Every structure is written in structure tokens, then in C-alpha cells.
Amino acid sequence: PDFGLDEGIDQESAIQGVLLNKDSAIANIPVIYGTRMIGGVRVFVSTNGTNNKYLFVDMVLAEGECNGYTKLLIADTEVPLDSYAHGVVASPSSGGFKDRMKVQWFAGTDTQVSASDGSGVFANIDSSGGASGWTTQHTLSGLSHLACRFEWKEIKSQDDANNNPYTGGIPNIKVVLQGKKIYDTTTLPADSTTYHDTAYADEPTTFTNNPISCLLDYMRNSRYGKGLPNSVFAFDTWKTAADLCDQVITYEASTTGKSFTCDAVVDTSLSLMSNIKIILSGFRGI
């Protein structure tokens, strides 16, 4: 969407900014709706092993619970993994990073465990010594994050040097993230009290990029949004609008797609009104 000059947002800078790797303990955590390629905030860096053989990095990606991630890039090179599942320690299945790194992605549930638990990537697996300073209490509850262990191998020949994928310090990490699981407004039953007379956290959630569902989530969520009560919403009108956005249209001769979708990175450092205007603009809402 066009962010608009009245919002005081440089669109090009905003797009580039979400791809950066930042170091911070106080950065605002974004909300990802739909699917986006993003960087993240490095909240932990540690080394261990002889000559600091192992480098441990944790990257916070977004507010949880997120649906999943489909692609990992290191220094803009895609690294195919043998698993992309929540909590599973995964390794590159091929390429220059094979046998040189392990990753563990966390969806951002409120009950997720630490990367140091059991055989987690920050635990003492492969006799690495584990990530010093990261304990089983570091669960990052409610935040989707990626825990990485990089392994430097001694360079004994020119071939070793040519095949070394790690240059220039801490590797730059990006992922293609399927974002926040939210309530799907198109599934709202005729009796709108079926779900909305219960606690917000008890509602069924799913992965959707329907912009009406995204807006409803942002306006109702009390953690990063406005936290409005159910009593202020005419839910039947929201379902009507959500169904309209999901209508399939044909464009470019034979290509089909939904009328409107929302694949957005919501900057939680901006005001609620600014973010609501940004989401609205994506489906020509007012």
C-alpha cells in the first residue's frame, strides 16, 4: 500500500528496514500479517568451543503465534533445510552451509520452551558446550524467533578458504515468514455470539491474509493493538467485508486471485491510528 505523506513514513525506507538485521534489547517487535521476507532483531550473541568455534545467535522475528516459515537466507543465499517445523533443530540439506550450521525456529506460542531445553540448538549438542548465557528460562514467550548455531571450520587449504561461507562477521539472516495466526472473519457463523462471547484467546485461529481479519485482529488485540471490546463491533458487517475481499477476480487474461490481501509488516513503534490507516489503505477502506 501507499503509506501516504501524511503519515510521515518513507515507504522505501520502511520496506528496506524490515529486511535489516538489528542489534537491540528494546526494539519494537513487528506484527506480520500474511507472508513477508524479513530480517529481525538480534537479541543474543555468544561463542563457545576452542577458538570460538561455535557462534550462537538468536533473532527475534515477530509477535507470535506465527504460522511457519518457508525459506531461510544467509547473506542473500537461500539455505535449504531438512525441516521448517516449530521447535525442530534443522540442518542445511545441501550447499555451502551443510554441516556448518543448525537452526531452530519458534512460532511464538505462550508455552514454547527454550532453545537450551533438551537437545535444543543452544544446548550442549555435538559437545559444543552450549550457548553460554542462554538458559532454560529464556523461552521468549509470545515471540517468534530463530535460534542459530554457526560452526567455523579451520581453514587448512585454499579449497577450505574458497568453501568458507562465513565472511564479514555475524551472518546476515533473512526468512520468508508466514505471519500471525488470527481469527478468520470469513468463518464467522450466522450467530455471531458463537465465538465472540468467549475470551479472545479462546477463539480458533488460522493463517490468513484477509485484510479485514488482519484489521479486526489489530483493533482487538490488547498486547500490540487497541484492545477494543467485542461490544463495539457489528460483526456481521465485518464478515460481509471479509467475504468481499476474498472474492476471486481474473486479471492479466487468465490469472486469478483474491480481490484484496494483506501481506504487511506492522511497525508497532507507530501510533495505532497510523497503522490502522495503513491496513485500511491496502483494501481501499476508510
PDB file of C-alpha atoms in Angstrom:
ATOM      1  CA  PRO A   1       0.000   0.000   0.000  1.00  0.00           C
ATOM      2  CA  ASP A   2       0.913   3.662  -0.413  1.00  0.00           C
ATOM      3  CA  PHE A   3       1.739   4.732   3.115  1.00  0.00           C
ATOM      4  CA  GLY A   4       0.954   8.374   2.344  1.00  0.00           C
ATOM      5  CA  LEU A   5       2.946  11.509   3.098  1.00  0.00           C
ATOM      6  CA  ASP A   6       0.508  12.473   5.846  1.00  0.00           C
ATOM      7  CA  GLU A   7       1.733   9.506   7.869  1.00  0.00           C
ATOM      8  CA  GLY A   8       5.300  10.781   7.820  1.00  0.00           C
ATOM      9  CA  ILE A   9       6.561   7.428   6.563  1.00  0.00           C
ATOM     10  CA  ASP A  10       9.218   6.942   3.903  1.00  0.00           C
ATOM     11  CA  GLN A  11       7.840   3.884   2.093  1.00  0.00           C
ATOM     12  CA  GLU A  12      11.148   2.853   0.513  1.00  0.00           C
ATOM     13  CA  SER A  13      12.985   3.098   3.829  1.00  0.00           C
ATOM     14  CA  ALA A  14      10.211   1.172   5.583  1.00  0.00           C
ATOM     15  CA  ILE A  15      10.426  -1.670   3.066  1.00  0.00           C
ATOM     16  CA  GLN A  16      14.208  -1.872   3.333  1.00  0.00           C
ATOM     17  CA  GLY A  17      14.109  -1.548   7.108  1.00  0.00           C
ATOM     18  CA  VAL A  18      12.180  -4.781   7.659  1.00  0.00           C
ATOM     19  CA  LEU A  19      14.968  -6.711   5.893  1.00  0.00           C
ATOM     20  CA  LEU A  20      17.741  -5.469   8.149  1.00  0.00           C
ATOM     21  CA  ASN A  21      19.414  -7.347  10.991  1.00  0.00           C
ATOM     22  CA  LYS A  22      19.488  -5.111  14.064  1.00  0.00           C
ATOM     23  CA  ASP A  23      21.077  -5.387  17.490  1.00  0.00           C
ATOM     24  CA  SER A  24      18.791  -4.254  20.290  1.00  0.00           C
ATOM     25  CA  ALA A  25      17.266  -5.211  23.615  1.00  0.00           C
ATOM     26  CA  ILE A  26      14.495  -2.581  23.410  1.00  0.00           C
ATOM     27  CA  ALA A  27      13.413  -2.584  19.747  1.00  0.00           C
ATOM     28  CA  ASN A  28       9.711  -2.663  18.898  1.00  0.00           C
ATOM     29  CA  ILE A  29       8.657  -6.112  17.682  1.00  0.00           C
ATOM     30  CA  PRO A  30       6.661  -6.068  14.419  1.00  0.00           C
ATOM     31  CA  VAL A  31       3.403  -7.870  13.717  1.00  0.00           C
ATOM     32  CA  ILE A  32       3.497  -9.824  10.449  1.00  0.00           C
ATOM     33  CA  TYR A  33       0.199 -10.373   8.641  1.00  0.00           C
ATOM     34  CA  GLY A  34       0.285 -12.666   5.626  1.00  0.00           C
ATOM     35  CA  THR A  35       3.668 -13.640   4.168  1.00  0.00           C
ATOM     36  CA  ARG A  36       6.730 -11.395   4.094  1.00  0.00           C
ATOM     37  CA  MET A  37      10.507 -11.666   3.806  1.00  0.00           C
ATOM     38  CA  ILE A  38      12.005 -10.092   6.907  1.00  0.00           C
ATOM     39  CA  GLY A  39      15.197  -9.720   8.880  1.00  0.00           C
ATOM     40  CA  GLY A  40      14.953  -9.420  12.633  1.00  0.00           C
ATOM     41  CA  VAL A  41      16.422  -8.175  15.878  1.00  0.00           C
ATOM     42  CA  ARG A  42      19.500  -9.923  17.272  1.00  0.00           C
ATOM     43  CA  VAL A  43      18.821 -10.233  20.997  1.00  0.00           C
ATOM     44  CA  PHE A  44      21.592 -12.687  21.809  1.00  0.00           C
ATOM     45  CA  VAL A  45      25.097 -13.448  20.516  1.00  0.00           C
ATOM     46  CA  SER A  46      27.532 -15.836  22.196  1.00  0.00           C
ATOM     47  CA  THR A  47      30.505 -18.043  21.330  1.00  0.00           C
ATOM     48  CA  ASN A  48      31.863 -21.299  22.670  1.00  0.00           C
ATOM     49  CA  GLY A  49      34.398 -24.018  21.863  1.00  0.00           C
ATOM     50  CA  THR A  50      38.091 -23.965  21.014  1.00  0.00           C
ATOM     51  CA  ASN A  51      38.985 -20.729  19.216  1.00  0.00           C
ATOM     52  CA  ASN A  52      35.303 -19.734  19.452  1.00  0.00           C
ATOM     53  CA  LYS A  53      34.390 -22.494  17.038  1.00  0.00           C
ATOM     54  CA  TYR A  54      30.673 -22.094  17.644  1.00  0.00           C
ATOM     55  CA  LEU A  55      28.700 -18.872  17.244  1.00  0.00           C
ATOM     56  CA  PHE A  56      25.203 -18.734  18.734  1.00  0.00           C
ATOM     57  CA  VAL A  57      22.751 -16.093  17.512  1.00  0.00           C
ATOM     58  CA  ASP A  58      19.108 -15.578  18.382  1.00  0.00           C
ATOM     59  CA  MET A  59      16.974 -13.431  16.096  1.00  0.00           C
ATOM     60  CA  VAL A  60      13.518 -12.202  17.160  1.00  0.00           C
ATOM     61  CA  LEU A  61      11.279 -12.057  14.106  1.00  0.00           C
ATOM     62  CA  ALA A  62       7.737 -11.071  15.072  1.00  0.00           C
ATOM     63  CA  GLU A  63       4.874 -11.234  17.516  1.00  0.00           C
ATOM     64  CA  GLY A  64       3.531 -14.784  17.812  1.00  0.00           C
ATOM     65  CA  GLU A  65       1.942 -17.149  17.245  1.00  0.00           C
ATOM     66  CA  CYS A  66       3.141 -17.264  13.622  1.00  0.00           C
ATOM     67  CA  ASN A  67       2.137 -19.966  11.155  1.00  0.00           C
ATOM     68  CA  GLY A  68       5.548 -21.004   9.830  1.00  0.00           C
ATOM     69  CA  TYR A  69       8.489 -20.064   7.665  1.00  0.00           C
ATOM     70  CA  THR A  70       9.277 -21.362   4.218  1.00  0.00           C
ATOM     71  CA  LYS A  71      12.706 -20.036   3.364  1.00  0.00           C
ATOM     72  CA  LEU A  72      15.981 -19.168   5.109  1.00  0.00           C
ATOM     73  CA  LEU A  73      18.599 -16.905   3.537  1.00  0.00           C
ATOM     74  CA  ILE A  74      22.127 -16.275   4.789  1.00  0.00           C
ATOM     75  CA  ALA A  75      23.867 -13.337   3.108  1.00  0.00           C
ATOM     76  CA  ASP A  76      21.064 -13.400   0.487  1.00  0.00           C
ATOM     77  CA  THR A  77      21.801 -17.041  -0.369  1.00  0.00           C
ATOM     78  CA  GLU A  78      18.951 -19.488   0.189  1.00  0.00           C
ATOM     79  CA  VAL A  79      19.832 -22.281   2.602  1.00  0.00           C
ATOM     80  CA  PRO A  80      17.586 -25.344   2.084  1.00  0.00           C
ATOM     81  CA  LEU A  81      16.746 -27.038   5.379  1.00  0.00           C
ATOM     82  CA  ASP A  82      15.662 -30.556   6.263  1.00  0.00           C
ATOM     83  CA  SER A  83      12.853 -29.162   8.438  1.00  0.00           C
ATOM     84  CA  TYR A  84      10.957 -25.889   8.895  1.00  0.00           C
ATOM     85  CA  ALA A  85       8.791 -27.061  11.781  1.00  0.00           C
ATOM     86  CA  HIS A  86       8.368 -25.277  15.099  1.00  0.00           C
ATOM     87  CA  GLY A  87      10.905 -26.393  17.708  1.00  0.00           C
ATOM     88  CA  VAL A  88      12.788 -28.815  15.445  1.00  0.00           C
ATOM     89  CA  VAL A  89      16.582 -28.476  15.198  1.00  0.00           C
ATOM     90  CA  ALA A  90      17.160 -28.314  11.445  1.00  0.00           C
ATOM     91  CA  SER A  91      20.280 -28.517   9.295  1.00  0.00           C
ATOM     92  CA  PRO A  92      21.041 -27.469   5.719  1.00  0.00           C
ATOM     93  CA  SER A  93      20.299 -30.326   3.349  1.00  0.00           C
ATOM     94  CA  SER A  94      22.775 -29.139   0.703  1.00  0.00           C
ATOM     95  CA  GLY A  95      25.004 -26.227  -0.306  1.00  0.00           C
ATOM     96  CA  GLY A  96      27.954 -24.457   1.286  1.00  0.00           C
ATOM     97  CA  PHE A  97      26.318 -24.244   4.711  1.00  0.00           C
ATOM     98  CA  LYS A  98      25.829 -28.007   5.010  1.00  0.00           C
ATOM     99  CA  ASP A  99      27.478 -29.312   8.193  1.00  0.00           C
ATOM    100  CA  ARG A 100      28.247 -25.738   9.246  1.00  0.00           C
ATOM    101  CA  MET A 101      25.039 -24.579  10.919  1.00  0.00           C
ATOM    102  CA  LYS A 102      21.903 -25.648  12.777  1.00  0.00           C
ATOM    103  CA  VAL A 103      18.732 -23.635  13.324  1.00  0.00           C
ATOM    104  CA  GLN A 104      15.640 -23.930  15.499  1.00  0.00           C
ATOM    105  CA  TRP A 105      12.541 -21.859  14.720  1.00  0.00           C
ATOM    106  CA  PHE A 106       9.941 -20.991  17.342  1.00  0.00           C
ATOM    107  CA  ALA A 107       6.421 -19.948  16.333  1.00  0.00           C
ATOM    108  CA  GLY A 108       5.897 -17.634  19.292  1.00  0.00           C
ATOM    109  CA  THR A 109       3.434 -19.540  21.433  1.00  0.00           C
ATOM    110  CA  ASP A 110       2.997 -18.517  25.052  1.00  0.00           C
ATOM    111  CA  THR A 111       4.027 -22.021  26.143  1.00  0.00           C
ATOM    112  CA  GLN A 112       7.106 -22.582  23.965  1.00  0.00           C
ATOM    113  CA  VAL A 113      10.277 -23.965  25.518  1.00  0.00           C
ATOM    114  CA  SER A 114      13.820 -22.611  25.444  1.00  0.00           C
ATOM    115  CA  ALA A 115      16.386 -23.352  22.735  1.00  0.00           C
ATOM    116  CA  SER A 116      18.529 -24.663  25.617  1.00  0.00           C
ATOM    117  CA  ASP A 117      15.995 -27.315  26.610  1.00  0.00           C
ATOM    118  CA  GLY A 118      16.842 -30.972  25.975  1.00  0.00           C
ATOM    119  CA  SER A 119      18.504 -31.278  22.587  1.00  0.00           C
ATOM    120  CA  GLY A 120      17.763 -27.706  21.518  1.00  0.00           C
ATOM    121  CA  VAL A 121      20.202 -25.877  19.271  1.00  0.00           C
ATOM    122  CA  PHE A 122      21.560 -23.836  22.218  1.00  0.00           C
ATOM    123  CA  ALA A 123      22.038 -26.947  24.376  1.00  0.00           C
ATOM    124  CA  ASN A 124      25.246 -28.970  24.581  1.00  0.00           C
ATOM    125  CA  ILE A 125      24.606 -30.933  21.407  1.00  0.00           C
ATOM    126  CA  ASP A 126      27.606 -32.273  19.476  1.00  0.00           C
ATOM    127  CA  SER A 127      29.719 -31.366  22.530  1.00  0.00           C
ATOM    128  CA  SER A 128      29.530 -27.711  21.545  1.00  0.00           C
ATOM    129  CA  GLY A 129      29.358 -26.589  25.174  1.00  0.00           C
ATOM    130  CA  GLY A 130      26.041 -24.859  24.546  1.00  0.00           C
ATOM    131  CA  ALA A 131      25.238 -21.172  24.397  1.00  0.00           C
ATOM    132  CA  SER A 132      26.757 -19.515  27.447  1.00  0.00           C
ATOM    133  CA  GLY A 133      24.307 -17.050  28.960  1.00  0.00           C
ATOM    134  CA  TRP A 134      21.153 -18.601  27.486  1.00  0.00           C
ATOM    135  CA  THR A 135      19.211 -20.708  29.978  1.00  0.00           C
ATOM    136  CA  THR A 136      16.088 -22.839  30.013  1.00  0.00           C
ATOM    137  CA  GLN A 137      14.279 -19.758  31.349  1.00  0.00           C
ATOM    138  CA  HIS A 138      14.880 -17.903  28.070  1.00  0.00           C
ATOM    139  CA  THR A 139      11.744 -19.007  26.243  1.00  0.00           C
ATOM    140  CA  LEU A 140      10.853 -15.654  24.587  1.00  0.00           C
ATOM    141  CA  SER A 141       7.235 -16.452  25.296  1.00  0.00           C
ATOM    142  CA  GLY A 142       4.889 -14.968  22.690  1.00  0.00           C
ATOM    143  CA  LEU A 143       7.664 -14.071  20.258  1.00  0.00           C
ATOM    144  CA  SER A 144       8.561 -15.868  17.055  1.00  0.00           C
ATOM    145  CA  HIS A 145      12.334 -16.223  16.903  1.00  0.00           C
ATOM    146  CA  LEU A 146      15.104 -18.132  15.168  1.00  0.00           C
ATOM    147  CA  ALA A 147      17.941 -19.658  17.195  1.00  0.00           C
ATOM    148  CA  CYS A 148      21.056 -20.362  15.101  1.00  0.00           C
ATOM    149  CA  ARG A 149      24.335 -22.143  15.742  1.00  0.00           C
ATOM    150  CA  PHE A 150      27.096 -21.451  13.230  1.00  0.00           C
ATOM    151  CA  GLU A 151      30.258 -23.552  13.091  1.00  0.00           C
ATOM    152  CA  TRP A 152      33.553 -22.274  11.799  1.00  0.00           C
ATOM    153  CA  LYS A 153      35.915 -24.932  10.469  1.00  0.00           C
ATOM    154  CA  GLU A 154      39.658 -24.499  10.437  1.00  0.00           C
ATOM    155  CA  ILE A 155      40.983 -23.367   7.052  1.00  0.00           C
ATOM    156  CA  LYS A 156      43.876 -25.563   6.053  1.00  0.00           C
ATOM    157  CA  SER A 157      43.871 -25.107   2.283  1.00  0.00           C
ATOM    158  CA  GLN A 158      42.753 -22.758  -0.454  1.00  0.00           C
ATOM    159  CA  ASP A 159      39.784 -25.016  -1.102  1.00  0.00           C
ATOM    160  CA  ASP A 160      38.784 -24.637   2.545  1.00  0.00           C
ATOM    161  CA  ALA A 161      39.004 -20.877   2.167  1.00  0.00           C
ATOM    162  CA  ASN A 162      37.001 -20.895  -1.065  1.00  0.00           C
ATOM    163  CA  ASN A 163      34.282 -23.022   0.519  1.00  0.00           C
ATOM    164  CA  ASN A 164      34.039 -20.988   3.722  1.00  0.00           C
ATOM    165  CA  PRO A 165      30.536 -19.442   3.684  1.00  0.00           C
ATOM    166  CA  TYR A 166      31.159 -17.151   6.637  1.00  0.00           C
ATOM    167  CA  THR A 167      32.833 -13.856   5.891  1.00  0.00           C
ATOM    168  CA  GLY A 168      32.407 -10.385   7.304  1.00  0.00           C
ATOM    169  CA  GLY A 169      31.400 -11.125  10.884  1.00  0.00           C
ATOM    170  CA  ILE A 170      27.972 -12.242  12.131  1.00  0.00           C
ATOM    171  CA  PRO A 171      26.000 -13.747   9.232  1.00  0.00           C
ATOM    172  CA  ASN A 172      23.117 -11.711   7.823  1.00  0.00           C
ATOM    173  CA  ILE A 173      19.863 -13.639   8.238  1.00  0.00           C
ATOM    174  CA  LYS A 174      16.515 -13.300   6.456  1.00  0.00           C
ATOM    175  CA  VAL A 175      13.466 -15.549   6.435  1.00  0.00           C
ATOM    176  CA  VAL A 176      10.235 -15.758   4.473  1.00  0.00           C
ATOM    177  CA  LEU A 177       7.732 -15.819   7.320  1.00  0.00           C
ATOM    178  CA  GLN A 178       4.081 -16.812   7.287  1.00  0.00           C
ATOM    179  CA  GLY A 179       2.891 -14.470   9.960  1.00  0.00           C
ATOM    180  CA  LYS A 180       0.367 -14.172  12.745  1.00  0.00           C
ATOM    181  CA  LYS A 181      -2.344 -16.779  13.161  1.00  0.00           C
ATOM    182  CA  ILE A 182      -5.579 -14.845  13.672  1.00  0.00           C
ATOM    183  CA  TYR A 183      -9.332 -15.291  13.701  1.00  0.00           C
ATOM    184  CA  ASP A 184     -10.696 -15.805  10.171  1.00  0.00           C
ATOM    185  CA  THR A 185     -13.598 -13.374   9.875  1.00  0.00           C
ATOM    186  CA  THR A 186     -14.992 -15.168   6.812  1.00  0.00           C
ATOM    187  CA  THR A 187     -15.824 -18.165   9.031  1.00  0.00           C
ATOM    188  CA  LEU A 188     -17.980 -16.090  11.372  1.00  0.00           C
ATOM    189  CA  PRO A 189     -21.232 -18.039  11.807  1.00  0.00           C
ATOM    190  CA  ALA A 190     -24.688 -16.557  11.407  1.00  0.00           C
ATOM    191  CA  ASP A 191     -24.965 -16.473  15.187  1.00  0.00           C
ATOM    192  CA  SER A 192     -22.126 -14.028  15.779  1.00  0.00           C
ATOM    193  CA  THR A 193     -22.002 -14.814  19.502  1.00  0.00           C
ATOM    194  CA  THR A 194     -20.724 -18.359  18.872  1.00  0.00           C
ATOM    195  CA  TYR A 195     -17.110 -17.302  19.302  1.00  0.00           C
ATOM    196  CA  HIS A 196     -17.311 -13.693  20.332  1.00  0.00           C
ATOM    197  CA  ASP A 197     -18.964 -14.270  23.690  1.00  0.00           C
ATOM    198  CA  THR A 198     -15.802 -16.079  24.837  1.00  0.00           C
ATOM    199  CA  ALA A 199     -12.333 -14.825  25.701  1.00  0.00           C
ATOM    200  CA  TYR A 200     -10.281 -13.536  22.784  1.00  0.00           C
ATOM    201  CA  ALA A 201      -7.528 -16.077  23.487  1.00  0.00           C
ATOM    202  CA  ASP A 202     -10.001 -18.972  23.263  1.00  0.00           C
ATOM    203  CA  GLU A 203     -11.062 -18.307  19.674  1.00  0.00           C
ATOM    204  CA  PRO A 204      -9.921 -20.573  16.817  1.00  0.00           C
ATOM    205  CA  THR A 205      -7.070 -19.035  14.864  1.00  0.00           C
ATOM    206  CA  THR A 206      -5.600 -19.801  11.479  1.00  0.00           C
ATOM    207  CA  PHE A 207      -3.242 -18.339   8.901  1.00  0.00           C
ATOM    208  CA  THR A 208      -4.976 -15.849   6.628  1.00  0.00           C
ATOM    209  CA  ASN A 209      -4.013 -12.698   4.733  1.00  0.00           C
ATOM    210  CA  ASN A 210      -7.581 -11.424   4.529  1.00  0.00           C
ATOM    211  CA  PRO A 211      -7.221  -7.674   5.284  1.00  0.00           C
ATOM    212  CA  ILE A 212     -10.480  -7.477   7.242  1.00  0.00           C
ATOM    213  CA  SER A 213      -9.344 -10.302   9.513  1.00  0.00           C
ATOM    214  CA  CYS A 214      -5.986  -8.546   9.957  1.00  0.00           C
ATOM    215  CA  LEU A 215      -7.644  -5.243  10.835  1.00  0.00           C
ATOM    216  CA  LEU A 216     -10.024  -6.921  13.278  1.00  0.00           C
ATOM    217  CA  ASP A 217      -7.097  -8.646  14.984  1.00  0.00           C
ATOM    218  CA  TYR A 218      -5.162  -5.383  15.309  1.00  0.00           C
ATOM    219  CA  MET A 219      -8.154  -3.497  16.722  1.00  0.00           C
ATOM    220  CA  ARG A 220      -8.998  -6.231  19.253  1.00  0.00           C
ATOM    221  CA  ASN A 221      -5.573  -7.427  20.374  1.00  0.00           C
ATOM    222  CA  SER A 222      -4.571  -5.972  23.745  1.00  0.00           C
ATOM    223  CA  ARG A 223      -0.865  -6.916  23.505  1.00  0.00           C
ATOM    224  CA  TYR A 224       0.116  -4.867  20.443  1.00  0.00           C
ATOM    225  CA  GLY A 225      -3.167  -3.372  19.197  1.00  0.00           C
ATOM    226  CA  LYS A 226      -6.041  -1.286  20.514  1.00  0.00           C
ATOM    227  CA  GLY A 227      -7.725  -3.947  22.658  1.00  0.00           C
ATOM    228  CA  LEU A 228     -11.290  -2.897  21.846  1.00  0.00           C
ATOM    229  CA  PRO A 229     -14.064  -4.958  23.463  1.00  0.00           C
ATOM    230  CA  ASN A 230     -16.346  -7.183  21.386  1.00  0.00           C
ATOM    231  CA  SER A 231     -19.337  -4.987  22.208  1.00  0.00           C
ATOM    232  CA  VAL A 232     -18.201  -2.207  19.844  1.00  0.00           C
ATOM    233  CA  PHE A 233     -18.161  -4.396  16.716  1.00  0.00           C
ATOM    234  CA  ALA A 234     -21.030  -5.150  14.340  1.00  0.00           C
ATOM    235  CA  PHE A 235     -19.503  -8.493  13.403  1.00  0.00           C
ATOM    236  CA  ASP A 236     -21.934  -9.291  10.586  1.00  0.00           C
ATOM    237  CA  THR A 237     -20.689  -6.254   8.619  1.00  0.00           C
ATOM    238  CA  TRP A 238     -17.092  -7.340   9.146  1.00  0.00           C
ATOM    239  CA  LYS A 239     -17.903 -10.762   7.724  1.00  0.00           C
ATOM    240  CA  THR A 240     -19.532  -9.131   4.678  1.00  0.00           C
ATOM    241  CA  ALA A 241     -16.419  -7.042   4.041  1.00  0.00           C
ATOM    242  CA  ALA A 242     -14.113 -10.041   4.580  1.00  0.00           C
ATOM    243  CA  ASP A 243     -16.102 -12.106   2.061  1.00  0.00           C
ATOM    244  CA  LEU A 244     -15.821  -9.287  -0.492  1.00  0.00           C
ATOM    245  CA  CYS A 245     -12.029  -9.202  -0.073  1.00  0.00           C
ATOM    246  CA  ASP A 246     -11.892 -12.965  -0.626  1.00  0.00           C
ATOM    247  CA  GLN A 247     -13.814 -12.762  -3.912  1.00  0.00           C
ATOM    248  CA  VAL A 248     -11.784 -14.259  -6.745  1.00  0.00           C
ATOM    249  CA  ILE A 249     -11.071 -11.958  -9.684  1.00  0.00           C
ATOM    250  CA  THR A 250      -9.411 -12.559 -13.045  1.00  0.00           C
ATOM    251  CA  TYR A 251      -6.644 -10.272 -14.250  1.00  0.00           C
ATOM    252  CA  GLU A 252      -3.926 -10.391 -16.898  1.00  0.00           C
ATOM    253  CA  ALA A 253      -6.127 -12.538 -19.171  1.00  0.00           C
ATOM    254  CA  SER A 254      -6.222 -15.807 -17.227  1.00  0.00           C
ATOM    255  CA  THR A 255      -4.586 -15.190 -13.848  1.00  0.00           C
ATOM    256  CA  THR A 256      -6.899 -15.304 -10.845  1.00  0.00           C
ATOM    257  CA  GLY A 257      -6.535 -14.063  -7.303  1.00  0.00           C
ATOM    258  CA  LYS A 258      -8.387 -12.569  -4.371  1.00  0.00           C
ATOM    259  CA  SER A 259      -9.743  -9.046  -4.633  1.00  0.00           C
ATOM    260  CA  PHE A 260      -7.638  -7.802  -1.716  1.00  0.00           C
ATOM    261  CA  THR A 261      -4.981  -9.355   0.508  1.00  0.00           C
ATOM    262  CA  CYS A 262      -2.798  -8.110   3.349  1.00  0.00           C
ATOM    263  CA  ASP A 263       0.862  -9.119   3.462  1.00  0.00           C
ATOM    264  CA  ALA A 264       2.187  -6.468   5.794  1.00  0.00           C
ATOM    265  CA  VAL A 265       4.796  -5.730   8.429  1.00  0.00           C
ATOM    266  CA  VAL A 266       3.092  -3.627  11.094  1.00  0.00           C
ATOM    267  CA  ASP A 267       5.586  -1.335  12.834  1.00  0.00           C
ATOM    268  CA  THR A 268       4.494  -1.286  16.476  1.00  0.00           C
ATOM    269  CA  SER A 269       6.543   1.864  17.115  1.00  0.00           C
ATOM    270  CA  LEU A 270       3.967   3.816  15.081  1.00  0.00           C
ATOM    271  CA  SER A 271       0.699   5.067  16.513  1.00  0.00           C
ATOM    272  CA  LEU A 272      -2.406   2.901  16.454  1.00  0.00           C
ATOM    273  CA  MET A 273      -4.144   5.347  14.112  1.00  0.00           C
ATOM    274  CA  SER A 274      -1.226   5.330  11.648  1.00  0.00           C
ATOM    275  CA  ASN A 275      -1.152   1.538  11.490  1.00  0.00           C
ATOM    276  CA  ILE A 276      -4.923   1.304  11.093  1.00  0.00           C
ATOM    277  CA  LYS A 277      -4.772   3.772   8.191  1.00  0.00           C
ATOM    278  CA  ILE A 278      -2.009   1.701   6.577  1.00  0.00           C
ATOM    279  CA  ILE A 279      -4.035  -1.514   6.838  1.00  0.00           C
ATOM    280  CA  LEU A 280      -7.158   0.271   5.557  1.00  0.00           C
ATOM    281  CA  SER A 281      -5.351   1.660   2.522  1.00  0.00           C
ATOM    282  CA  GLY A 282      -4.445  -1.870   1.437  1.00  0.00           C
ATOM    283  CA  PHE A 283      -8.092  -2.666   0.646  1.00  0.00           C
ATOM    284  CA  ARG A 284      -9.283   0.898  -0.129  1.00  0.00           C
ATOM    285  CA  GLY A 285     -11.016   1.206   3.203  1.00  0.00           C
ATOM    286  CA  ILE A 286     -11.798   4.382   5.108  1.00  0.00           C
TER     287      ILE A 286
END
